[in-house]
XYZ file of C-alpha atoms in Angstrom:
720
model
C -0.907 42.646 36.238
C -2.065 40.015 39.094
C 0.305 37.545 39.988
C 0.203 34.933 37.931
C -1.381 31.861 39.249
C 1.358 29.682 37.629
C 4.511 30.134 35.810
C 5.372 27.960 32.947
C 9.226 27.400 32.562
C 10.844 26.150 29.324
C 14.093 26.040 28.131
C 15.002 25.137 24.425
C 17.611 24.761 21.855
C 16.948 24.228 18.010
C 13.236 22.614 18.538
C 12.071 23.604 15.445
C 10.182 19.858 15.064
C 8.313 20.178 18.150
C 8.284 23.537 20.013
C 4.939 25.188 18.352
C 2.993 21.662 18.916
C 3.983 22.218 22.292
C 3.261 25.711 22.904
C -0.083 25.355 21.346
C -1.030 22.542 23.843
C -0.399 25.258 26.680
C -2.972 27.423 25.535
C -6.243 25.802 27.608
C -4.248 26.062 30.781
C -2.960 29.638 29.971
C -7.017 30.640 28.982
C -8.303 28.790 32.390
C -6.171 30.423 34.935
C -3.703 33.575 35.491
C -0.615 32.301 33.927
C 2.592 33.353 32.474
C 5.116 31.446 29.595
C 9.038 32.117 30.491
C 11.427 30.558 28.045
C 14.759 30.705 28.143
C 16.789 30.240 24.267
C 20.329 28.589 24.885
C 21.353 29.052 21.431
C 18.821 28.186 18.497
C 19.668 28.411 15.268
C 17.086 26.518 13.243
C 13.723 29.325 13.687
C 12.886 28.088 17.240
C 13.215 31.441 18.949
C 10.983 33.050 16.555
C 8.403 30.455 17.046
C 8.968 31.253 20.993
C 8.284 35.041 20.351
C 5.065 34.313 19.556
C 4.143 32.724 22.542
C 6.779 33.511 25.798
C 5.660 36.239 27.972
C 9.481 36.697 29.005
C 12.047 35.239 26.249
C 15.647 35.414 27.687
C 18.761 34.078 26.245
C 20.960 31.506 28.260
C 24.179 30.482 26.790
C 24.716 26.595 27.239
C 26.939 25.387 29.865
C 26.294 21.952 29.737
C 24.271 22.297 32.791
C 20.191 21.280 32.415
C 19.688 22.780 36.159
C 21.151 25.902 35.561
C 19.246 26.727 32.547
C 16.015 25.859 34.490
C 17.061 27.635 37.363
C 17.578 30.827 35.367
C 14.066 30.532 34.216
C 12.770 30.056 37.570
C 14.471 33.475 38.370
C 12.321 35.263 36.093
C 8.974 33.769 36.992
C 6.532 35.245 39.219
C 3.869 32.885 39.701
C 2.513 30.995 42.952
C 3.459 27.707 41.056
C 6.234 26.757 38.783
C 5.369 24.446 36.184
C 8.445 22.697 34.500
C 7.673 21.540 30.461
C 9.935 20.559 27.547
C 9.574 21.546 23.958
C 9.425 17.780 23.286
C 6.368 17.242 25.311
C 3.059 18.833 24.815
C -0.109 18.908 27.844
C -3.020 16.681 27.639
C -5.888 18.701 26.304
C -7.710 17.863 29.534
C -6.551 19.981 31.791
C -9.591 20.174 34.102
C -7.776 18.102 37.152
C -4.647 20.709 36.903
C -6.960 23.683 36.967
C -8.634 22.345 39.830
C -5.727 21.623 41.812
C -4.454 25.315 41.287
C -8.286 27.269 42.066
C -7.540 25.368 45.556
C -4.135 25.423 46.627
C -4.448 28.343 49.251
C -5.938 25.375 50.773
C -3.613 22.726 50.272
C 0.042 22.158 52.003
C 1.708 20.485 49.513
C 4.750 21.638 47.864
C 5.038 19.825 44.963
C 2.726 18.320 42.362
C 3.279 15.205 40.521
C 2.084 14.979 36.775
C 2.484 11.840 34.592
C 5.436 11.762 31.696
C 4.139 9.565 28.989
C 7.329 8.589 26.889
C 6.801 7.161 23.717
C 8.813 4.796 21.527
C 7.816 6.531 18.201
C 7.369 10.527 17.134
C 3.837 9.335 15.857
C 2.932 8.708 19.768
C 0.618 5.774 18.295
C 2.972 2.774 19.854
C 4.281 1.339 23.201
C 5.038 4.001 25.747
C 6.189 4.114 29.463
C 4.827 6.278 32.176
C 7.064 7.872 34.568
C 5.408 10.149 37.622
C 7.806 13.695 38.023
C 7.330 16.567 40.273
C 6.983 19.414 37.738
C 4.851 21.440 39.691
C 6.876 22.937 42.516
C 4.997 26.003 44.638
C 7.484 29.094 44.573
C 7.304 29.690 48.063
C 9.136 26.543 48.927
C 12.248 28.158 47.655
C 13.733 24.899 46.053
C 16.184 24.872 43.045
C 17.286 22.970 40.531
C 20.277 20.285 40.824
C 22.245 17.820 38.211
C 23.756 18.807 35.073
C 21.713 16.145 33.454
C 18.390 14.190 34.600
C 17.994 17.354 36.978
C 15.794 17.128 40.040
C 14.491 19.789 42.377
C 16.834 19.688 45.586
C 14.373 19.358 48.616
C 16.108 18.524 51.742
C 13.876 16.104 54.261
C 10.420 14.842 53.429
C 8.375 16.829 51.035
C 4.609 16.863 50.693
C 3.771 15.948 47.221
C 0.138 15.494 45.602
C -0.307 13.254 42.622
C -2.359 14.596 39.710
C -3.458 11.202 38.210
C -5.067 12.796 35.226
C -2.660 15.471 34.257
C -0.442 14.003 31.431
C 2.649 15.557 29.312
C 3.061 13.601 26.173
C 6.671 12.869 25.400
C 8.366 11.725 22.436
C 12.197 12.891 23.165
C 13.319 9.286 23.423
C 11.729 8.093 19.919
C 15.252 8.802 18.380
C 16.622 6.437 20.714
C 14.409 3.460 19.709
C 14.436 4.029 15.913
C 18.321 4.382 16.194
C 18.171 7.690 14.267
C 21.210 9.914 13.821
C 19.606 12.664 16.155
C 18.801 9.768 18.757
C 22.425 8.440 18.819
C 23.865 12.211 19.348
C 21.560 12.766 22.090
C 22.405 9.164 23.683
C 26.059 10.414 23.270
C 25.537 13.779 24.870
C 23.491 12.411 27.937
C 25.903 9.702 28.423
C 28.934 12.000 28.630
C 27.110 14.734 30.850
C 26.552 11.801 33.255
C 30.192 10.855 33.048
C 31.132 14.043 33.948
C 29.316 14.478 36.830
C 30.491 11.224 38.205
C 34.134 12.355 37.868
C 32.812 14.585 40.663
C 30.642 12.253 42.451
C 31.670 8.721 41.782
C 29.709 7.319 44.800
C 26.374 8.495 43.619
C 24.241 5.609 43.056
C 21.897 7.646 41.374
C 24.415 8.682 38.720
C 25.162 4.837 37.943
C 21.825 4.102 37.532
C 21.195 6.866 35.232
C 24.189 5.801 33.273
C 22.733 2.408 32.829
C 19.652 3.910 31.428
C 21.053 6.121 29.181
C 23.649 4.202 27.856
C 23.926 0.780 26.107
C 26.755 -1.249 25.128
C 27.253 0.718 21.819
C 27.060 4.315 23.625
C 29.018 3.420 26.780
C 32.480 1.934 26.707
C 32.824 -1.041 29.110
C 29.022 -1.467 29.656
C 29.061 -4.337 31.140
C 31.418 -3.350 33.552
C 29.532 -0.321 34.534
C 26.606 -2.595 34.788
C 28.493 -5.090 37.179
C 29.748 -2.068 39.419
C 26.153 -0.646 39.785
C 25.002 -3.927 40.987
C 27.983 -4.486 43.467
C 27.140 -0.956 45.000
C 23.662 -1.815 45.580
C 24.892 -5.317 47.220
C 27.321 -3.155 49.368
C 24.145 -1.087 50.205
C 25.572 2.316 49.344
C 23.901 5.517 50.093
C 20.462 5.011 48.125
C 20.548 1.169 47.416
C 17.067 0.281 49.130
C 15.294 3.004 46.642
C 17.726 2.609 43.458
C 18.478 -0.874 43.979
C 15.382 -2.172 42.105
C 15.627 -0.073 38.739
C 19.086 -0.685 38.779
C 18.612 -4.562 39.022
C 16.009 -4.093 36.232
C 18.714 -2.573 34.139
C 20.988 -4.984 34.935
C 18.642 -7.909 33.946
C 17.969 -6.304 30.849
C 21.532 -6.133 29.848
C 22.022 -9.633 31.128
C 19.467 -11.083 28.736
C 20.436 -8.754 25.644
C 24.501 -9.351 26.374
C 24.169 -12.950 27.482
C 26.011 -12.117 30.916
C 26.377 -15.068 33.148
C 25.138 -12.808 36.363
C 21.045 -13.633 34.828
C 19.923 -16.021 37.676
C 22.158 -14.563 40.418
C 20.863 -10.888 39.721
C 17.398 -11.962 39.639
C 17.484 -13.956 42.663
C 18.825 -10.994 44.188
C 16.316 -8.596 43.168
C 13.565 -11.152 44.347
C 15.069 -11.900 47.711
C 15.986 -7.929 48.694
C 13.262 -6.213 46.974
C 10.129 -8.533 46.436
C 7.653 -5.830 46.829
C 9.158 -3.177 44.267
C 7.102 -2.745 41.278
C 10.311 -2.941 39.461
C 10.651 -6.189 40.603
C 6.864 -7.283 40.397
C 6.661 -5.839 37.023
C 9.598 -4.740 35.000
C 11.919 -7.554 36.414
C 8.883 -10.605 36.562
C 8.176 -9.057 32.935
C 11.759 -10.029 31.820
C 11.910 -13.293 33.574
C 8.992 -14.043 31.738
C 10.530 -13.810 28.480
C 13.494 -15.223 29.565
C 11.823 -18.552 30.624
C 9.680 -18.361 27.275
C 12.489 -17.850 25.053
C 14.674 -20.625 26.642
C 12.331 -23.009 26.122
C 11.453 -23.499 30.127
C 8.097 -25.831 30.621
C 5.362 -23.398 29.496
C 3.567 -24.040 33.259
C 6.982 -22.075 34.554
C 6.753 -18.976 32.348
C 2.896 -18.897 32.979
C 3.257 -18.671 36.503
C 5.500 -15.754 35.999
C 2.764 -14.281 33.541
C 0.100 -14.407 36.357
C 2.241 -12.794 38.858
C 3.492 -10.106 36.405
C -0.853 -9.265 35.976
C -1.237 -9.464 39.670
C 1.409 -7.029 40.473
C -0.408 -4.780 37.629
C -3.964 -4.734 39.250
C -2.116 -3.864 42.567
C -0.185 -0.838 40.831
C -3.208 0.282 39.047
C -4.933 0.400 42.576
C -2.539 2.375 44.023
C 0.195 0.010 45.574
C 3.791 1.317 45.374
C 2.741 4.860 44.029
C 6.018 6.513 44.502
C 7.636 3.733 42.276
C 7.775 5.655 39.088
C 9.251 9.092 41.105
C 12.599 6.987 40.526
C 12.670 5.762 37.219
C 10.273 5.320 34.821
C 8.427 1.840 34.992
C 8.515 0.326 31.443
C 6.103 -3.067 31.696
C 3.311 -1.149 33.537
C 1.605 -0.150 30.500
C -1.292 -1.515 28.397
C 0.802 -2.638 25.383
C 3.060 -4.643 27.877
C -0.166 -6.088 29.235
C -1.234 -7.299 25.949
C 2.069 -8.555 24.959
C 2.261 -11.119 28.126
C -1.589 -11.626 27.958
C -1.018 -13.299 23.812
C 1.765 -15.107 24.889
C 0.158 -16.437 28.044
C -3.382 -17.198 25.963
C -1.010 -19.419 23.686
C 0.932 -21.204 26.467
C -2.124 -21.954 28.209
C -3.859 -23.487 24.550
C -0.382 -25.475 24.671
C -1.139 -26.514 28.200
C -5.073 -27.500 27.123
C -6.053 -24.994 29.604
C -8.528 -23.910 27.377
C -10.781 -21.848 30.328
C -7.915 -19.764 31.242
C -6.975 -18.954 27.589
C -10.884 -17.990 27.050
C -10.632 -15.790 30.094
C -7.332 -13.959 29.186
C -8.574 -13.446 25.555
C -11.573 -11.890 26.765
C -9.885 -9.592 28.985
C -7.495 -8.054 26.289
C -7.658 -4.779 24.813
C -7.651 -5.480 20.996
C -7.236 -2.153 19.892
C -3.609 -2.310 21.295
C -2.641 -5.402 19.574
C 0.013 -5.197 16.493
C -0.720 -7.507 13.296
C 1.462 -10.272 14.573
C -0.201 -10.271 17.873
C -4.014 -10.334 16.645
C -2.408 -13.527 14.281
C -1.499 -15.025 17.592
C -4.766 -14.075 19.200
C -6.836 -15.540 16.565
C -5.282 -18.584 15.928
C -5.449 -19.054 19.443
C -8.924 -18.430 19.554
C -9.694 -20.980 16.626
C -7.829 -23.299 19.017
C -10.486 -23.063 21.902
C -13.281 -23.163 19.741
C -13.093 -26.609 17.909
C -11.828 -28.046 21.314
C -14.473 -26.490 23.620
C -18.287 -25.400 23.805
C -17.036 -22.202 25.319
C -19.064 -19.496 23.721
C -16.476 -17.317 21.686
C -19.132 -15.184 19.976
C -18.666 -12.067 22.088
C -14.734 -11.895 21.288
C -15.052 -12.449 17.884
C -17.482 -9.960 17.590
C -15.524 -7.505 19.625
C -12.550 -8.024 17.586
C -14.648 -7.336 14.017
C -16.200 -4.266 15.496
C -12.323 -3.250 16.323
C -11.232 -3.813 12.568
C -14.518 -2.175 11.478
C -14.326 0.815 13.205
C -14.337 4.125 10.851
C -12.470 5.985 13.675
C -9.492 4.526 13.250
C -6.826 4.517 10.454
C -7.751 3.076 7.015
C -3.823 1.619 7.125
C -4.194 -0.196 10.543
C -7.828 -1.717 9.968
C -6.990 -3.055 6.672
C -3.944 -4.704 7.984
C -6.125 -6.491 10.972
C -8.512 -7.447 7.952
C -5.592 -8.990 6.190
C -4.628 -10.906 9.088
C -8.155 -12.164 9.869
C -8.672 -13.594 6.397
C -4.858 -15.011 6.289
C -5.382 -16.863 9.628
C -8.665 -18.009 8.958
C -8.151 -19.297 5.471
C -6.280 -22.399 6.975
C -9.876 -23.340 8.763
C -11.608 -24.003 5.566
C -9.080 -26.145 3.757
C -10.084 -30.121 3.647
C -7.008 -31.491 5.437
C -7.685 -29.295 8.371
C -11.206 -30.277 8.509
C -10.325 -33.586 8.457
C -7.490 -33.419 10.687
C -10.038 -31.609 13.369
C -12.727 -34.626 12.748
C -9.813 -36.937 13.989
C -8.979 -35.238 17.295
C -10.565 -36.869 20.203
C -11.539 -33.794 21.781
C -13.306 -32.134 18.639
C -16.263 -30.201 19.440
C -16.744 -28.150 16.185
C -14.982 -27.274 13.330
C -12.798 -24.093 13.804
C -14.117 -21.998 10.696
C -17.391 -21.984 12.535
C -15.885 -19.382 14.814
C -16.279 -16.871 12.014
C -19.859 -17.561 11.715
C -21.319 -14.717 13.717
C -19.651 -12.566 11.320
C -21.897 -13.789 8.716
C -22.823 -10.872 6.312
C -20.543 -8.511 7.824
C -17.375 -9.568 6.543
C -16.570 -12.240 3.922
C -14.930 -14.660 6.456
C -18.175 -14.938 8.072
C -20.149 -15.554 5.397
C -18.156 -18.438 4.034
C -17.875 -19.889 7.654
C -21.890 -19.962 7.576
C -22.153 -21.213 4.199
C -19.760 -24.348 4.783
C -22.757 -25.194 7.180
C -25.348 -24.677 4.287
C -26.729 -27.460 2.187
C -29.757 -25.547 0.571
C -28.783 -24.026 -3.026
C -31.075 -21.054 -2.282
C -30.050 -19.935 0.868
C -26.187 -20.551 -0.145
C -27.079 -17.993 -3.074
C -28.726 -15.451 -0.903
C -25.614 -15.726 1.370
C -23.278 -15.454 -1.661
C -25.291 -11.954 -2.550
C -23.762 -10.685 0.587
C -20.231 -10.963 -0.723
C -18.630 -7.638 -1.590
C -14.986 -8.370 -1.443
C -14.363 -11.664 -3.241
C -10.673 -11.869 -2.368
C -11.486 -11.985 1.060
C -13.918 -14.797 0.798
C -12.861 -18.295 1.078
C -12.132 -20.525 -2.009
C -13.357 -23.576 -0.076
C -16.635 -21.744 0.822
C -17.285 -21.234 -3.052
C -16.282 -24.779 -3.999
C -18.663 -26.203 -1.226
C -21.629 -24.028 -3.179
C -20.665 -24.858 -6.712
C -20.553 -28.366 -5.714
C -24.035 -28.375 -4.430
C -25.316 -26.678 -8.038
C -25.328 -23.024 -7.117
C -25.538 -20.757 -10.041
C -22.931 -18.619 -10.663
C -22.071 -16.033 -11.273
C -25.495 -14.746 -9.336
C -28.213 -13.320 -11.500
C -28.297 -10.527 -9.246
C -24.348 -9.768 -9.154
C -22.941 -9.847 -12.158
C -18.939 -9.913 -12.412
C -16.572 -8.533 -15.054
C -14.234 -11.274 -16.293
C -11.323 -10.169 -14.358
C -12.978 -11.094 -11.092
C -14.034 -14.423 -12.760
C -10.568 -15.388 -13.858
C -9.245 -14.556 -10.455
C -11.632 -16.870 -8.505
C -11.154 -19.436 -11.258
C -7.502 -19.386 -10.554
C -7.993 -19.282 -6.967
C -10.196 -22.177 -7.381
C -7.938 -24.086 -9.101
C -5.508 -24.382 -6.204
C -7.580 -27.339 -4.966
C -7.395 -28.811 -8.197
C -8.682 -32.402 -6.751
C -12.265 -30.801 -6.121
C -12.027 -28.299 -8.898
C -11.183 -30.416 -12.086
C -14.832 -32.164 -11.751
C -16.464 -28.885 -11.645
C -14.316 -27.586 -14.792
C -15.066 -30.957 -16.829
C -18.801 -30.984 -16.050
C -21.456 -30.982 -18.495
C -22.540 -27.470 -17.811
C -25.629 -26.532 -19.812
C -24.655 -22.982 -20.689
C -26.600 -20.783 -23.316
C -24.613 -18.791 -25.421
C -26.825 -15.738 -25.069
C -25.737 -16.066 -21.010
C -22.469 -14.180 -21.319
C -22.075 -14.344 -17.202
C -22.015 -17.920 -17.425
C -20.496 -18.497 -20.783
C -17.710 -16.286 -19.313
C -17.379 -18.200 -16.284
C -17.228 -21.695 -17.908
C -14.490 -20.216 -20.237
C -12.614 -19.084 -16.787
C -12.643 -22.429 -15.137
C -11.426 -23.998 -18.598
C -8.751 -21.667 -18.626
C -7.693 -21.856 -14.940
C -7.812 -25.837 -15.298
C -5.654 -25.709 -17.988
C -2.947 -23.439 -16.458
C -3.121 -25.637 -12.907
C -3.105 -29.090 -14.386
C 0.245 -31.254 -13.868
C 0.849 -31.972 -17.638
C 4.295 -32.494 -17.185
C 3.996 -34.907 -14.037
C 4.100 -38.958 -14.430
C 1.214 -39.295 -12.392
C -1.540 -37.371 -14.451
C -4.511 -38.795 -15.293
C -4.169 -39.425 -19.266
C -7.895 -39.900 -19.938
C -8.638 -36.636 -17.631
C -5.903 -34.826 -19.312
C -7.303 -35.397 -23.117
C -10.704 -34.898 -21.698
C -9.468 -31.497 -20.505
C -7.735 -30.236 -23.430
C -10.580 -31.297 -25.902
C -12.909 -29.362 -23.722
C -10.139 -26.305 -23.732
C -10.458 -26.263 -27.785
C -14.237 -26.678 -27.807
C -14.622 -23.757 -25.393
C -12.055 -21.630 -27.927
C -14.020 -22.400 -30.448
C -17.328 -20.630 -29.124
C -15.374 -17.820 -27.379
C -12.996 -17.069 -29.826
C -15.217 -16.138 -32.514
C -17.907 -14.275 -30.172
C -14.872 -11.872 -28.940
C -12.479 -11.221 -31.950
C -13.073 -10.128 -35.278
C -12.568 -12.644 -38.263
C -9.781 -10.687 -39.170
C -7.913 -10.945 -35.903
C -8.512 -14.551 -36.133
C -5.936 -15.381 -39.139
C -2.900 -16.832 -38.678
C -0.688 -13.710 -39.371
C -2.851 -11.388 -37.046
C -2.809 -13.928 -34.070
C -0.191 -11.886 -32.272
C -2.674 -9.467 -30.473
C -4.020 -12.253 -28.826
C -3.082 -12.904 -25.011
C -1.025 -15.983 -25.343
C -3.388 -18.938 -24.290
C -5.545 -17.687 -26.716
C -2.932 -17.831 -29.747
C -2.347 -21.375 -28.634
C -5.983 -22.273 -28.392
C -6.579 -21.385 -31.945
C -4.125 -23.481 -33.068
C -5.598 -26.311 -30.271
C -8.816 -25.785 -32.872
C -7.093 -26.556 -36.052
C -5.335 -29.091 -34.642
C -8.135 -31.438 -33.324
C -10.152 -30.766 -36.525
C -6.741 -32.225 -38.316
C -6.989 -35.342 -36.361
C -10.405 -35.722 -36.657
C -9.693 -35.501 -40.204
C -7.077 -38.169 -39.829
C -4.364 -36.352 -40.294
C -2.055 -36.961 -37.510
C 1.150 -35.397 -38.962
C -0.958 -32.309 -39.359
C -2.140 -32.481 -35.560
C 1.441 -32.567 -34.636
C 2.590 -29.765 -36.816
C -0.358 -27.330 -35.858
C 0.505 -27.995 -31.668
C 4.093 -27.251 -32.465
C 2.779 -24.083 -34.362
C 0.860 -23.066 -31.330
C 3.658 -23.944 -29.077
C 6.005 -21.426 -31.087
C 3.340 -18.680 -30.210
C 3.306 -19.489 -26.640
C 6.306 -21.431 -24.808
C 4.281 -21.922 -21.749
C 2.342 -24.954 -23.111
C 5.148 -27.158 -23.879
C 4.204 -29.382 -21.013
C 0.524 -29.893 -22.641
C 1.386 -30.363 -25.840
C 4.021 -32.900 -25.098
C 1.305 -34.483 -23.241
C -1.244 -34.545 -26.092
C 1.622 -36.191 -28.460
C 2.388 -39.079 -25.936
C -1.004 -39.721 -24.768
C -3.028 -38.887 -28.316
C -4.198 -42.701 -29.279
C -3.878 -41.985 -33.146
C -0.347 -40.977 -32.298
C 0.677 -44.205 -30.080
C 0.462 -46.619 -32.634
C 1.617 -45.486 -36.227
C 1.114 -48.048 -39.058
C 3.915 -50.188 -40.174
C 3.674 -47.917 -43.587
C 4.616 -44.566 -41.519
C 6.851 -46.319 -39.576
C 9.200 -47.663 -42.007
C 8.950 -44.124 -44.014
C 10.031 -42.481 -40.777
C 12.639 -44.839 -40.526
C 13.831 -44.259 -44.386
C 13.700 -40.628 -44.366
C 16.071 -40.810 -40.814
C 18.518 -42.717 -42.531
C 18.634 -40.245 -45.437
C 19.066 -37.299 -43.064
C 21.916 -38.859 -41.315
C 24.187 -39.189 -44.473
C 23.390 -35.091 -44.770
C 24.465 -31.814 -42.963
C 21.616 -30.159 -41.382
C 22.530 -26.998 -43.542
C 22.693 -28.858 -47.030
C 20.037 -27.883 -49.319
C 18.731 -31.611 -49.881
C 17.400 -31.649 -46.181
C 15.502 -28.413 -46.582
C 13.999 -29.865 -49.386
C 13.472 -32.919 -48.110
C 11.896 -31.604 -45.152
C 9.206 -29.564 -47.576
C 8.039 -32.881 -48.865
C 4.489 -34.313 -48.477
C 6.468 -37.730 -47.155
C 8.196 -35.744 -44.862
C 5.144 -33.970 -43.390
C 3.318 -37.397 -42.842
C 5.861 -38.515 -40.369
C 7.659 -35.106 -39.107
C 6.301 -36.025 -35.721
C 7.658 -39.571 -35.347
C 11.150 -37.879 -36.259
C 11.353 -34.810 -34.195
C 8.672 -35.161 -31.695
C 7.475 -31.916 -30.347
C 11.033 -30.330 -29.524
C 12.113 -28.407 -32.725
C 15.766 -28.281 -33.002
C 17.509 -31.218 -35.242
C 21.297 -31.901 -34.807
C 22.876 -34.217 -37.245
C 19.468 -34.993 -38.723
C 18.543 -36.382 -35.447
C 15.663 -35.429 -33.077
C 17.210 -34.486 -29.861
């Protein structure tokens, strides 16, 4: 067998969750170049070894001795390749191995002893959220005869300078720290194990600044006793310029500032000043620490300009880093804020900050330069809100931005759950722009340019919000009906745009797009939220043919929604308007009930099968008939019977009894009769048979509403 060009070395133990994913991902590399896979099992009991047996060329056992370097060296001892490539089972090699293959195939022409690869540490096991990148020397030329050192966070033990080659497109995706971020039991156990191993090493090498840095990064106030003391000790050693202070100082101060912010330690300002004065050019200062300072200033309510200045410095540092500045920074420790996710996070804050400062042009530039697909739903919320602000206050062309956002939320390649959430955010945020009070407020602004809703007009025909925005600027009925015909999802369509169209006489529902009654009722209920504009529509004298079922059911839906939404119990309600609505309701029920329910159902004993409001509607019809016949007592009696079938109309019934003209001024004869009966009732207990007989009399029925009102209970013969 020819000498392998590369030996891939892996140690593992109980990694059934991820081991096969790791080993499968190595296959493209093994297919491309002569390779061998050497693995060491340090004590698996979960089936990981059986998986390893399917892939490994060499599989050995190595009893665990709390020493990662020893385990890795045992694998290296069995390797025979020209290069040795260290991989962990909670990592997987990116499918693009072309750069790595090209490097290996030209290795004879190179002098480098080590190749650096990118380790991408994800915060979730799904690997779809934030991450940090870390450059690590994972590929070693075997002829260098270098070994691993360090019980934990082991590293290649080079003496002196070493030539290294940076593989910029070769990435190992790693989710081994996800458990730390989700605070899982496995994550807590792993953190505790790491902390204990570092502490053990510190007992042997208490002056090691590297170990102190690793302790800060591995632990926290919950996993390290006296964490604040450990932070202060590490910073003190940097200030004393202990060996390695110049390289390890920046990441130590980064961890110290993060701890100071989280634990409200008083040294925040002093440590920030130390980092900025001693290590101004380090990417740990320019990126991680600058980011932390930006968030700190933002949270404590500093003047926005102060935080924005830090944000601009962060963005410049990020640009410099991506252009090659401080390339070895991440060899020491992962830069946590050098990722596109961090960039998006800070840009969203800055966009809103610049809007607050009325620097809309800079906010607009940042909005154009944001990678929208990386945003979370709350960030999309903030971005779109800022865009609305920019749009209505300036003449800047926001079309390209809103179109890019739409392209993202309609991308069929993205998960439906994610794009659905983004769309719901767009609907929620945009809905405020259609409110009349907001339109009025915008017009009152000194620098008003155009209404915020028009931001969405470019989406007409693509998204309901865009179609609604376009309709808001239309007056022609035919044009509006053509636009409404494009609506597919009424729940995402602005109800205020529909009100605008209905107020201008649009025939609805559209003839070419019939709706089911549930859709009609849902729309009518939403329309009724703007009751001031809605009531005139519901009460308008619409000429509806009984043969036009769509129009008839729509009119019915408007009336029912109006009845439900009207403030019957309010002292400020319009008496004339309320009575007109109640009468319109009764007339609509008179037409609707016999057309939709069998005659046998519309009998008093069978009404229980009707929906509640229709049960009351049946009694309401009879009540107004009684009133028209001059029988006010029967009118009240029937309203009370209707209330007994549906308590939800109590305020409506009370309104009718209080405001029906025929009940306001009873005749002297009825008033006197009511007083006589009330006097008699006071002399008897409510349970007396004489009371029962009296209430069944014709005389009592004529004046029952004067004695009892609407509320049925009678105590001591008196209405309560």
